[in-house]
Coordinates of C-alpha atoms in Angstrom, one line a residue:
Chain A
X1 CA 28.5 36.9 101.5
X2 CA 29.7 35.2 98.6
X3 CA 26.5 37.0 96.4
X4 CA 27.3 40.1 97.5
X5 CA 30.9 39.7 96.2
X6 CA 29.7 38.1 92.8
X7 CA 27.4 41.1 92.4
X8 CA 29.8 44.1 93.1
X9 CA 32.4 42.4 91.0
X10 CA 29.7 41.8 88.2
X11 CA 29.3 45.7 88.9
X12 CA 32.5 47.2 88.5
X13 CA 33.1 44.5 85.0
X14 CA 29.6 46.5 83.5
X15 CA 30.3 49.9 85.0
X16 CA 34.1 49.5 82.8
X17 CA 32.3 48.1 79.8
X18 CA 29.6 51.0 79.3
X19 CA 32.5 53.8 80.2
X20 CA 34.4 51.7 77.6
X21 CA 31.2 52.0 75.1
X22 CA 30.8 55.2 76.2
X23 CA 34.2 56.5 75.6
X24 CA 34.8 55.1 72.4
X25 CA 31.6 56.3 70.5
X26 CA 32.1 59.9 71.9
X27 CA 35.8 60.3 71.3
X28 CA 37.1 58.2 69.2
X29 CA 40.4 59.5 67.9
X30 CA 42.4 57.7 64.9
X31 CA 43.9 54.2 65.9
X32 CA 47.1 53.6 65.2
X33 CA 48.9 50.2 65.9
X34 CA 52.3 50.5 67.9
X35 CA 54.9 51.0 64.9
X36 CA 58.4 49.2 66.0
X37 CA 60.7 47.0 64.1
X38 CA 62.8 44.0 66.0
X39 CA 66.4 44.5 64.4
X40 CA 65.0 44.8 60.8
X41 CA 66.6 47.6 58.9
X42 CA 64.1 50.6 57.8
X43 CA 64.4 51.7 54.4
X44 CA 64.7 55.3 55.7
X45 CA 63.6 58.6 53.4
X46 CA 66.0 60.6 51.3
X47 CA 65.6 64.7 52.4
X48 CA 67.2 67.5 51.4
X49 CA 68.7 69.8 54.0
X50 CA 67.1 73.5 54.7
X51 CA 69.0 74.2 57.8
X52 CA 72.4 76.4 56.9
X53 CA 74.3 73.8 57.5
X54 CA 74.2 70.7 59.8
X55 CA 76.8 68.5 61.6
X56 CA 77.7 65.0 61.5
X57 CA 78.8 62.9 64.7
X58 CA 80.0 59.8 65.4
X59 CA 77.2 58.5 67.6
X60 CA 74.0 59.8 68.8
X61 CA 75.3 62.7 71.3
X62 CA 76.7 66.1 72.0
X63 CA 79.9 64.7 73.0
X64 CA 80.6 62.2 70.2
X65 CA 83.1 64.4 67.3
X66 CA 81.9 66.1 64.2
X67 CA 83.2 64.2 61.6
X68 CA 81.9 66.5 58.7
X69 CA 79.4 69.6 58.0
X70 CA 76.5 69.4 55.3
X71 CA 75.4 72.5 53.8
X72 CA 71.8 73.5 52.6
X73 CA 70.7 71.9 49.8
X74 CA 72.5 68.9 49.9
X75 CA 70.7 65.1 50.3
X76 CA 70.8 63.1 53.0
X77 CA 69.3 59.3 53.6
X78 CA 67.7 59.2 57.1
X79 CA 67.5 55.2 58.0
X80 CA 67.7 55.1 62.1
X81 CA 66.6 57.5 65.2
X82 CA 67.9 57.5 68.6
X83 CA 66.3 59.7 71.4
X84 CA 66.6 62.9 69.0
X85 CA 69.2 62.1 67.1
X86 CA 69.3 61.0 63.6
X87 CA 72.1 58.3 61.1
X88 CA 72.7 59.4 57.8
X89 CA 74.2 59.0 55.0
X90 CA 75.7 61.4 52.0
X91 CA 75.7 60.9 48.7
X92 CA 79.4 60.3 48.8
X93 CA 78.8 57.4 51.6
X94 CA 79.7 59.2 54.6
X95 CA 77.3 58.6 57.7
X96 CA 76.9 59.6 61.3
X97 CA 74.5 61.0 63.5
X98 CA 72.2 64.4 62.7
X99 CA 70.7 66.2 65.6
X100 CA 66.6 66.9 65.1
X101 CA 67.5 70.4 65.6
X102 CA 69.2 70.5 62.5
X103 CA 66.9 68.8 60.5
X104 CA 64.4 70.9 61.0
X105 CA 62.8 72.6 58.1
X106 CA 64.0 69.7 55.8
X107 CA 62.1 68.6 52.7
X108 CA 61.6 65.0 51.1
X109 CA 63.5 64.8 47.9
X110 CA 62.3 63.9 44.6
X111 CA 61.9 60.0 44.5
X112 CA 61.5 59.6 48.0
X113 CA 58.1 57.9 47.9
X114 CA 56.8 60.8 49.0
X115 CA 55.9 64.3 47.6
X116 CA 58.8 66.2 46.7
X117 CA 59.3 69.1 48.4
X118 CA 57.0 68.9 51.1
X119 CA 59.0 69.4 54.5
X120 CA 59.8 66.7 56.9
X121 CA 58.9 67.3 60.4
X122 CA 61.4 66.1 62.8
X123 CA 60.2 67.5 65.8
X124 CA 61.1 65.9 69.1
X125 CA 57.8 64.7 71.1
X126 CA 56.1 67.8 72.8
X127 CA 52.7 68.1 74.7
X128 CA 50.8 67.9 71.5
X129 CA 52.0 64.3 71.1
X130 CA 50.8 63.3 74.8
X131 CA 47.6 63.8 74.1
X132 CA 48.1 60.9 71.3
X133 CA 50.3 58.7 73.6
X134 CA 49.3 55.0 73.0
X135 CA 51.7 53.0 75.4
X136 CA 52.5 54.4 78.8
X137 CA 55.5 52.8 81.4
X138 CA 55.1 54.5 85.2
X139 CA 57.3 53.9 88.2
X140 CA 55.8 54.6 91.7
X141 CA 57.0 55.1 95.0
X142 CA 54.3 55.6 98.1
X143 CA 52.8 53.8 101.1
X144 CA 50.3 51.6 101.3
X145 CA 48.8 51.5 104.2
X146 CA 51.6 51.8 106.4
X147 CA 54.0 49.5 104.4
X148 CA 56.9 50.6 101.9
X149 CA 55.6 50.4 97.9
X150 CA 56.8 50.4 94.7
X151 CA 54.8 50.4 91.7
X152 CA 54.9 49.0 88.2
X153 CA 52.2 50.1 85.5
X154 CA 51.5 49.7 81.6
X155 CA 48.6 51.9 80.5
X156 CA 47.4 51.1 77.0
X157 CA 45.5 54.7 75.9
X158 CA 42.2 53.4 74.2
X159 CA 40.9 57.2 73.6
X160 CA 42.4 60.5 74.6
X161 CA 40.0 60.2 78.1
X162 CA 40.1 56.1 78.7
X163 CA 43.0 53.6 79.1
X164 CA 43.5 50.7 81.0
X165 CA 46.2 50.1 82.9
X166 CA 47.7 46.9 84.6
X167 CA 49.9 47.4 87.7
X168 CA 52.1 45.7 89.9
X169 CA 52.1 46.9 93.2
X170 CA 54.7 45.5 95.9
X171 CA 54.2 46.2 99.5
X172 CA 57.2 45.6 102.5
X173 CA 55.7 45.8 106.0
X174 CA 56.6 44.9 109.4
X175 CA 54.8 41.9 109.5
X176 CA 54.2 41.1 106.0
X177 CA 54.6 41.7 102.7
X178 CA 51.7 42.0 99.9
X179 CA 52.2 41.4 96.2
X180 CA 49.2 43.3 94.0
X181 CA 48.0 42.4 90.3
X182 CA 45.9 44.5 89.0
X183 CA 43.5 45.9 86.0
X184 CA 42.4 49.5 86.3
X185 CA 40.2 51.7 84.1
X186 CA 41.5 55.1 83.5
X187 CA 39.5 58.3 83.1
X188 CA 40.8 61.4 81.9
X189 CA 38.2 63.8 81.7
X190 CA 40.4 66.8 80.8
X191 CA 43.3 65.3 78.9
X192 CA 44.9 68.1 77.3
X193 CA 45.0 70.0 80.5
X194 CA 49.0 70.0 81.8
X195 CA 47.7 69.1 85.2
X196 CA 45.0 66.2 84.3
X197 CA 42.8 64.7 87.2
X198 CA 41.9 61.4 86.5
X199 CA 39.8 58.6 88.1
X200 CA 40.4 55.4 88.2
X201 CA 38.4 51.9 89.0
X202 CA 40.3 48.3 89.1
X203 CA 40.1 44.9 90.7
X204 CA 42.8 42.9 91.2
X205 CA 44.5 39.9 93.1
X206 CA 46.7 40.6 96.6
X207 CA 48.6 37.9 97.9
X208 CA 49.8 38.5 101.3
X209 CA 53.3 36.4 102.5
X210 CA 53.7 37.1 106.2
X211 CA 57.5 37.4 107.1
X212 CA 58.9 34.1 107.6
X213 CA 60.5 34.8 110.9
X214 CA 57.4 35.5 112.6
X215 CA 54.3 33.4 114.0
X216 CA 53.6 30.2 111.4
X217 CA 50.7 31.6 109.1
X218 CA 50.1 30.9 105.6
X219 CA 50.2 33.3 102.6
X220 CA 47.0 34.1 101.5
X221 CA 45.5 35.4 98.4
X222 CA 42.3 37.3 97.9
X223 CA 40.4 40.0 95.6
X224 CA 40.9 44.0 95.6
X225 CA 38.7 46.0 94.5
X226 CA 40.0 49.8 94.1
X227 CA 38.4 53.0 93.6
X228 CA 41.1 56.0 93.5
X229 CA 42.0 59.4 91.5
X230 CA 45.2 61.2 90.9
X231 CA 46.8 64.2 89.0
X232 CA 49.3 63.4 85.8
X233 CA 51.1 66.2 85.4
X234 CA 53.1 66.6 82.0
X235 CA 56.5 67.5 82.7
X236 CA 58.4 67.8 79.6
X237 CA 59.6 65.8 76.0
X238 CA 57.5 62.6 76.8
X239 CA 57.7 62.8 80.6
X240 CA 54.8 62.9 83.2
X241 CA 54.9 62.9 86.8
X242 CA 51.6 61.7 88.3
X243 CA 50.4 61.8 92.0
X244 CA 47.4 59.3 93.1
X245 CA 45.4 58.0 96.0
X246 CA 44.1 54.5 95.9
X247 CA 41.7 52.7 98.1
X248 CA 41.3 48.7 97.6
X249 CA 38.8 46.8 99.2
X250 CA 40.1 43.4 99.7
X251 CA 37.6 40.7 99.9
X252 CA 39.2 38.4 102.6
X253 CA 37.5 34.8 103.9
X254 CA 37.1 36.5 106.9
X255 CA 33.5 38.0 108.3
X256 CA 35.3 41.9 107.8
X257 CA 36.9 43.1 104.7
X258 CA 40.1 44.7 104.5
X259 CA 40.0 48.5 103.9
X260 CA 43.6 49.7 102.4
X261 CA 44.8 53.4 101.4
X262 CA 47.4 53.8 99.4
X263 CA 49.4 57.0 98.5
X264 CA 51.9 57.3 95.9
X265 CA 53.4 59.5 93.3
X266 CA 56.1 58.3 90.4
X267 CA 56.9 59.6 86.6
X268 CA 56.1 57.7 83.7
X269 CA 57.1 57.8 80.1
X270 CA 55.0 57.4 77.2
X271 CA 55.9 56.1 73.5
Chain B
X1 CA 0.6 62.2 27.1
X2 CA 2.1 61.1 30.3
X3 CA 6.0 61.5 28.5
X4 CA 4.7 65.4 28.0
X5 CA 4.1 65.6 31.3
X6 CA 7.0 64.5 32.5
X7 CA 8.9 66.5 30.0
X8 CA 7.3 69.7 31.3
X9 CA 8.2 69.1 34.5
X10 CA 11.4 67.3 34.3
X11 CA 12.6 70.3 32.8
X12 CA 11.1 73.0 34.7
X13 CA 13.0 70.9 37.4
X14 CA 16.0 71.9 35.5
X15 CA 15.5 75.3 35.1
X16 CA 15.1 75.7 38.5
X17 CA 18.1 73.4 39.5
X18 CA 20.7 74.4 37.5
X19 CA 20.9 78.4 39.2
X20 CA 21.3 75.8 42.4
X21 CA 23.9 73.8 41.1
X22 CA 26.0 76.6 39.8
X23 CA 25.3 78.6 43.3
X24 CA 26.2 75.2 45.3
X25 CA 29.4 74.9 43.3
X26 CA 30.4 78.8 44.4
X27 CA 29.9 77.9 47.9
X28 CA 32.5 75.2 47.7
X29 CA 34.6 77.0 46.0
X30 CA 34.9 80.0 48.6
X31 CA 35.0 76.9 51.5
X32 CA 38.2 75.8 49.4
X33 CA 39.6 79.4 50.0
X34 CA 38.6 80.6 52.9
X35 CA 39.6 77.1 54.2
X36 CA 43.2 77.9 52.8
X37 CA 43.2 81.2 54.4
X38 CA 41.8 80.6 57.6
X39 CA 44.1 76.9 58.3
X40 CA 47.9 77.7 58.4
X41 CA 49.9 74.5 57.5
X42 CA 48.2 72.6 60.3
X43 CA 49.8 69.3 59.1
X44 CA 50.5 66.0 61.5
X45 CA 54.1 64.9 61.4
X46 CA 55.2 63.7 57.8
X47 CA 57.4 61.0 58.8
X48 CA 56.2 57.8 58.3
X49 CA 57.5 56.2 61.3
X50 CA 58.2 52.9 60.0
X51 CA 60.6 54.1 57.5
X52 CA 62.9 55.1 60.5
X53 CA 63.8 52.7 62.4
X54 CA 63.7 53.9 66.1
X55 CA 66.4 52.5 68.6
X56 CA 65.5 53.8 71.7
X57 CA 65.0 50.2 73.4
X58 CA 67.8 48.6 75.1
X59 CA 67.9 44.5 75.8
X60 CA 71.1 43.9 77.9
X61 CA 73.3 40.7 79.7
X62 CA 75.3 40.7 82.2
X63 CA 77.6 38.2 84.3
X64 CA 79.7 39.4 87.2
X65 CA 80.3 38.9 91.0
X66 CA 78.0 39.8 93.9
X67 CA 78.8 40.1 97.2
X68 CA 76.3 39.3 99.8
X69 CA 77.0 40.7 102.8
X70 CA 77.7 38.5 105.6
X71 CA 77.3 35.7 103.0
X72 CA 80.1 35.6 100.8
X73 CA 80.8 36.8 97.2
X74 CA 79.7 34.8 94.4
X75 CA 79.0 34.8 90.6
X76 CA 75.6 36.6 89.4
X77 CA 73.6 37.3 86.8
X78 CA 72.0 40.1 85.5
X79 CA 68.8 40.6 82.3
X80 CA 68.8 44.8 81.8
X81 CA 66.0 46.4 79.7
X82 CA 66.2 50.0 79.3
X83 CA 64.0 52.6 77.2
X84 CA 66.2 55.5 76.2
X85 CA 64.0 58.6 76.9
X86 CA 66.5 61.4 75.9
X87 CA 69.8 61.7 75.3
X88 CA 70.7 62.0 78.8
X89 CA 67.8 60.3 80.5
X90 CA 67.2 56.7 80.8
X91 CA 64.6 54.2 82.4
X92 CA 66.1 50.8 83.7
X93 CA 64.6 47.6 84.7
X94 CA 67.3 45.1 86.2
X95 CA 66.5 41.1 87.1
X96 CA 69.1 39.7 88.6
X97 CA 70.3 36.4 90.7
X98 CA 73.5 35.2 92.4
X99 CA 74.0 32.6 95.5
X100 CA 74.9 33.4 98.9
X101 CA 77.6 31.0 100.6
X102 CA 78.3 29.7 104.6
X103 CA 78.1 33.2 107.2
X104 CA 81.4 32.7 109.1
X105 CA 79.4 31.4 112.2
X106 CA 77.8 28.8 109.9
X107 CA 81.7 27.7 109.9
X108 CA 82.6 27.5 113.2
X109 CA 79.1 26.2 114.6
X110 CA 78.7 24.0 111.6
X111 CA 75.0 25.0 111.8
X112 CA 72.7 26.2 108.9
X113 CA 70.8 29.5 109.1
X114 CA 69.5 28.8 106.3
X115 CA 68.4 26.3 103.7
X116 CA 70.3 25.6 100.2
X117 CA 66.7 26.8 98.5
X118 CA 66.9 30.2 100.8
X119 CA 70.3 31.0 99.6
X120 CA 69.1 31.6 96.3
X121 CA 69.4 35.4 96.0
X122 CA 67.1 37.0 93.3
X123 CA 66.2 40.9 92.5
X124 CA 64.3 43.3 90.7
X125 CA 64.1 46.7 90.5
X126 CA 63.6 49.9 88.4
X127 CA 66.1 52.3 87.9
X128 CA 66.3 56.1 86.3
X129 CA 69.7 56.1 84.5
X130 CA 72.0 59.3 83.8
X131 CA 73.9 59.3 80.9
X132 CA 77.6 61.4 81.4
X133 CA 80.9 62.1 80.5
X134 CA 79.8 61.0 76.6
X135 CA 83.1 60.6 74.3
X136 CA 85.9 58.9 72.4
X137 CA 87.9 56.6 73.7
X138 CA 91.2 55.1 71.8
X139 CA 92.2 51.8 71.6
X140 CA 95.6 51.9 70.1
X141 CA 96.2 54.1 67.4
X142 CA 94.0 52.9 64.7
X143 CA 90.5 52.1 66.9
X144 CA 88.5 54.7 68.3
X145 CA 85.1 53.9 69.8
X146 CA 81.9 56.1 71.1
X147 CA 81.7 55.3 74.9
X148 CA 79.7 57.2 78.0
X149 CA 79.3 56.1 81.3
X150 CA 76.4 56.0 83.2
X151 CA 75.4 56.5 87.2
X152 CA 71.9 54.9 87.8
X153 CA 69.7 54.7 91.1
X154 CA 66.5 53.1 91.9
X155 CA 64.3 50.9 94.2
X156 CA 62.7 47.1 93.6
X157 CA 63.0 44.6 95.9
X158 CA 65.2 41.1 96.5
X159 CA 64.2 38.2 97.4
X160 CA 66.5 35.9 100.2
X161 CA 66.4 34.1 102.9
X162 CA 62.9 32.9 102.4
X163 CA 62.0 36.2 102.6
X164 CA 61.2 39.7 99.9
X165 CA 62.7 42.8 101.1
X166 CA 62.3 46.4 99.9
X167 CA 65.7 47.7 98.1
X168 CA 67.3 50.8 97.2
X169 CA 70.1 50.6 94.4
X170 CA 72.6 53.0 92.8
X171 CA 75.3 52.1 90.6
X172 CA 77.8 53.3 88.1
X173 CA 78.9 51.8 84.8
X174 CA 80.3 52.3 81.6
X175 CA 78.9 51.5 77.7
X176 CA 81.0 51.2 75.0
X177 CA 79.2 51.3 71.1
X178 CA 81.1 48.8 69.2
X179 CA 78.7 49.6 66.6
X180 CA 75.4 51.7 66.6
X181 CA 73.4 49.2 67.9
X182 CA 75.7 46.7 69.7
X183 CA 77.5 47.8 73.1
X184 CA 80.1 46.1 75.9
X185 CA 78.5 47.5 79.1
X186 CA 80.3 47.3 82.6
X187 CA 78.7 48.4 85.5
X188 CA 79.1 48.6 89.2
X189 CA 76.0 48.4 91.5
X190 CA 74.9 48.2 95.5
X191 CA 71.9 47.1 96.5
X192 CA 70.6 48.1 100.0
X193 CA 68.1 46.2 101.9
X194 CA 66.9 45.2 105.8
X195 CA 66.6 41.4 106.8
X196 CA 66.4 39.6 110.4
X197 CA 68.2 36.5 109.5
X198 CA 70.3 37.3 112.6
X199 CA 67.3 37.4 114.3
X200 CA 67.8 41.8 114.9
X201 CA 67.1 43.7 111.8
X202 CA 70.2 44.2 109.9
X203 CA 70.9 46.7 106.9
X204 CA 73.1 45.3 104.3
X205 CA 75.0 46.8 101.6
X206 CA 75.4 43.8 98.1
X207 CA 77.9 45.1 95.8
X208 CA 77.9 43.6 92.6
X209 CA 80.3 44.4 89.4
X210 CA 79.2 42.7 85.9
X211 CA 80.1 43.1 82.6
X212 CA 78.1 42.2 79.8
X213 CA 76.7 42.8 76.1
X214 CA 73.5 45.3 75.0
X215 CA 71.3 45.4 71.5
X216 CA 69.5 48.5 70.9
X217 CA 66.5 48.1 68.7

């Protein structure tokens, strides 16, 4: 007993190593380290403004006032972004808060560090960005098995078809409820498709806690093993809705193991 | 002798390179062109990232009152972190804990239903936020600050009485910027959930009102 579950855990660790291999020799795309700063101020870019004219608010939003208009041609220091909007500053010291939109077509200035001229993109994120989304954050709602479920996930995309993604799963039932950490493999075989099937392959750790007003027993804690597939679907900006169907094989200390299906579907954003 | 030899042939070898040279040259020059003509301006963004600085993430605490229904109202805590996906949308995860008091039959019968350790009442959940109403608003004549209220719903679950139930929340609340990155946030919130402490399964409806500060970085 105890062989057999040594041997089809040793299986599922080399079948996600050589898809790993795999999937990194054959499409590897350029690696780019998560880019945030804690509190410290950016230095920010200086651009020059191509848009007929663009309006400055107090705050980041359509219903903060317009303190003051800029007109083409004049320069602006970009130092801070929040959702799409923009702070910056005049020449004559005046800041606020730009809207993408109106920064569109705008080029670097001279002494900005970088080529003068050239135009500054500030596009909001679109569908060609989420096929070069890095870190993913999902929220699920589904059933498992039965029992109420709500799901917690960070995928980490290592290529545009493989990420890994580690879950928490929490289960309410009648009788008991079941906590579930896990590490999945990812596979995208069509990522740039709006509707992308995926595969996915995990193991994990369920620990069961039967309700405390029912018979004495004792929590327990064994190991999943899950095979499943789903649909992501992109929805819009850097949204995705995604639909999936687990099944987890728990490995109990009993003679029988545990076969569990699990349904779901939840959004996710991806930064 | 043997220089000859090599003289002869080394440049015989460059009479017959140089034609190849000058031919490999025009083929890179037409790839330059054609290149130009056949890509538009397919360039990646041109922002260097890190010379923005990107606020979108949202650490927030709060202290307030919860009500425990059945159980008395007493003080709480709440840790918020929030990504701000748009400028309407949000994404909210909420830990919270508070302490539930004596049930009025606990009173009268001077009997426990539960233990001191049980009455600790801790939760989690995920919300999706709303952002509305976004504006001014005026204190005094001199100080105006950038404020929007929020309504927010979500599920997680909340652990009492010994026990981890599933729960549904929605709340309301209100931010005010006192600077770009620094906000007072008030916020009204009821959490839903089923227990049997009474021994029948019983919904119950926590309301909980907090107040508290949030740093966007």
């Amino acid at each position: 007993m105890d062989l057999i579950r040594q041997l089809r855990v040793a299986l599922v660790a080399l079948t996600l190593v050589f898809n790993c291999a795999y999937s990194l020799n054959s499409y590897a795309i350029e690696w780019n380290p998560l880019n945030w700063q804690l509190f410290a101020g950016a230095e920010g870019i200086d651009i020059i403004i191509k848009a007929p004219f663009a309006e400055i608010r107090t705050g980041p939003g359509r219903g903060y006032p317009v303190t003051h208009v800029v007109e083409r041609g004049e320069k602006l220091h970009v130092d801070k972004s929040k959702t799409d909007w923009y702070r910056v500053h005049t020449e004559e010291g005046l800041s606020g808060w730009v809207h993408s939109e109106e920064l569109t077509g705008a080029e670097f200035a001279q002494d900005s560090g970088v080529e003068a001229g050239k135009s500054a993109d500030f596009r909001r994120a679109d569908k060609s960005e989420h096929e070069l989304r890095r870190w993913e954050l999902g929220l699920a709602l589904g059933d498992f098995s039965g029992a109420r479920a709500t799901t917690l996930g960070l995928q980490y995309h290592m290529t545009a078809n493989l990420s890994a993604e580690l879950k928490y799963t929490q289960a309410f039932g009648n009788f008991s409820n079941i906590k579930l950490y896990s590490l999945n493999a990812i596979h995208q075989p069509f990522p740039d498709w709006r509707f992308s099937p995926f595969f996915t392959l995990g193991s994990g750790l369920m620990q069961t806690f039967p309700n405390s007003g029912l018979v004495e027993t004792e929590d327990r804690e064994d190991t999943a093993m899950t095979v499943g597939g789903g649909l992501f679907i992109y929805a819009s900006r850097n949204f995705m809705l995604r639909t999936e169907y687990n099944h987890h094989t728990v490995l109990t200390s009993r003679p029988e193991n545990d076969e569990v299906h699990e349904w779901k579907a939840g959004f996710s954003v991806f930064f | 002798m043997e220089s000859w030899v090599q003289r002869i042939f080394l440049s015989a070898a460059l009479v017959i390179a140089l034609p190849g040279f000058a031919e490999e040259r025009d083929a890179g020059d037409d790839e330059e062109i054609l290149e130009g003509v056949i890509n538009p301006d397919l360039e990646r963004r041109q922002i260097d990232e890190g010379k923005i600085d990107s606020e979108n993430f949202e650490f927030g605490l709060s202290a307030g009152v919860m009500s425990i229904e059945d159980f008395g109202t007493h003080n709480s805590v709440a840790l918020h972190m929030a990504y701000h996906i748009s400028e309407d949308w949000f994404l909210e995860g909420t830990y919270g804990a508070s302490q539930a008091g004596l049930t009025s039959y606990e009173y009268l019968a001077a009997q426990d239903l539960l233990t001191e350790e049980e009455r600790d009442l801790s939760y989690f959940d995920m919300s999706l936020g709303l952002n509305l109403l976004p504006g001014e608003i005026f204190l005094g004549e001199k100080h105006a600050f950038n404020a929007a209220m929020y309504v927010l719903a979500g599920v997680g679950s909340t652990q009492f009485g010994g026990d981890e139930y599933f729960t549904a929340n929605y709340g309301a609340g209100v931010r005010f910027f006192t600077t770009d990155w620094l906000a007072l946030r008030m916020g009204f919130n009821n959490r839903i959930f089923t227990h049997s402490i009474f021994g029948v399964d019983k919904t119950v409806q926590n309301l909980e009102a907090n107040i508290g500060l949030s740093l966007f970085f």
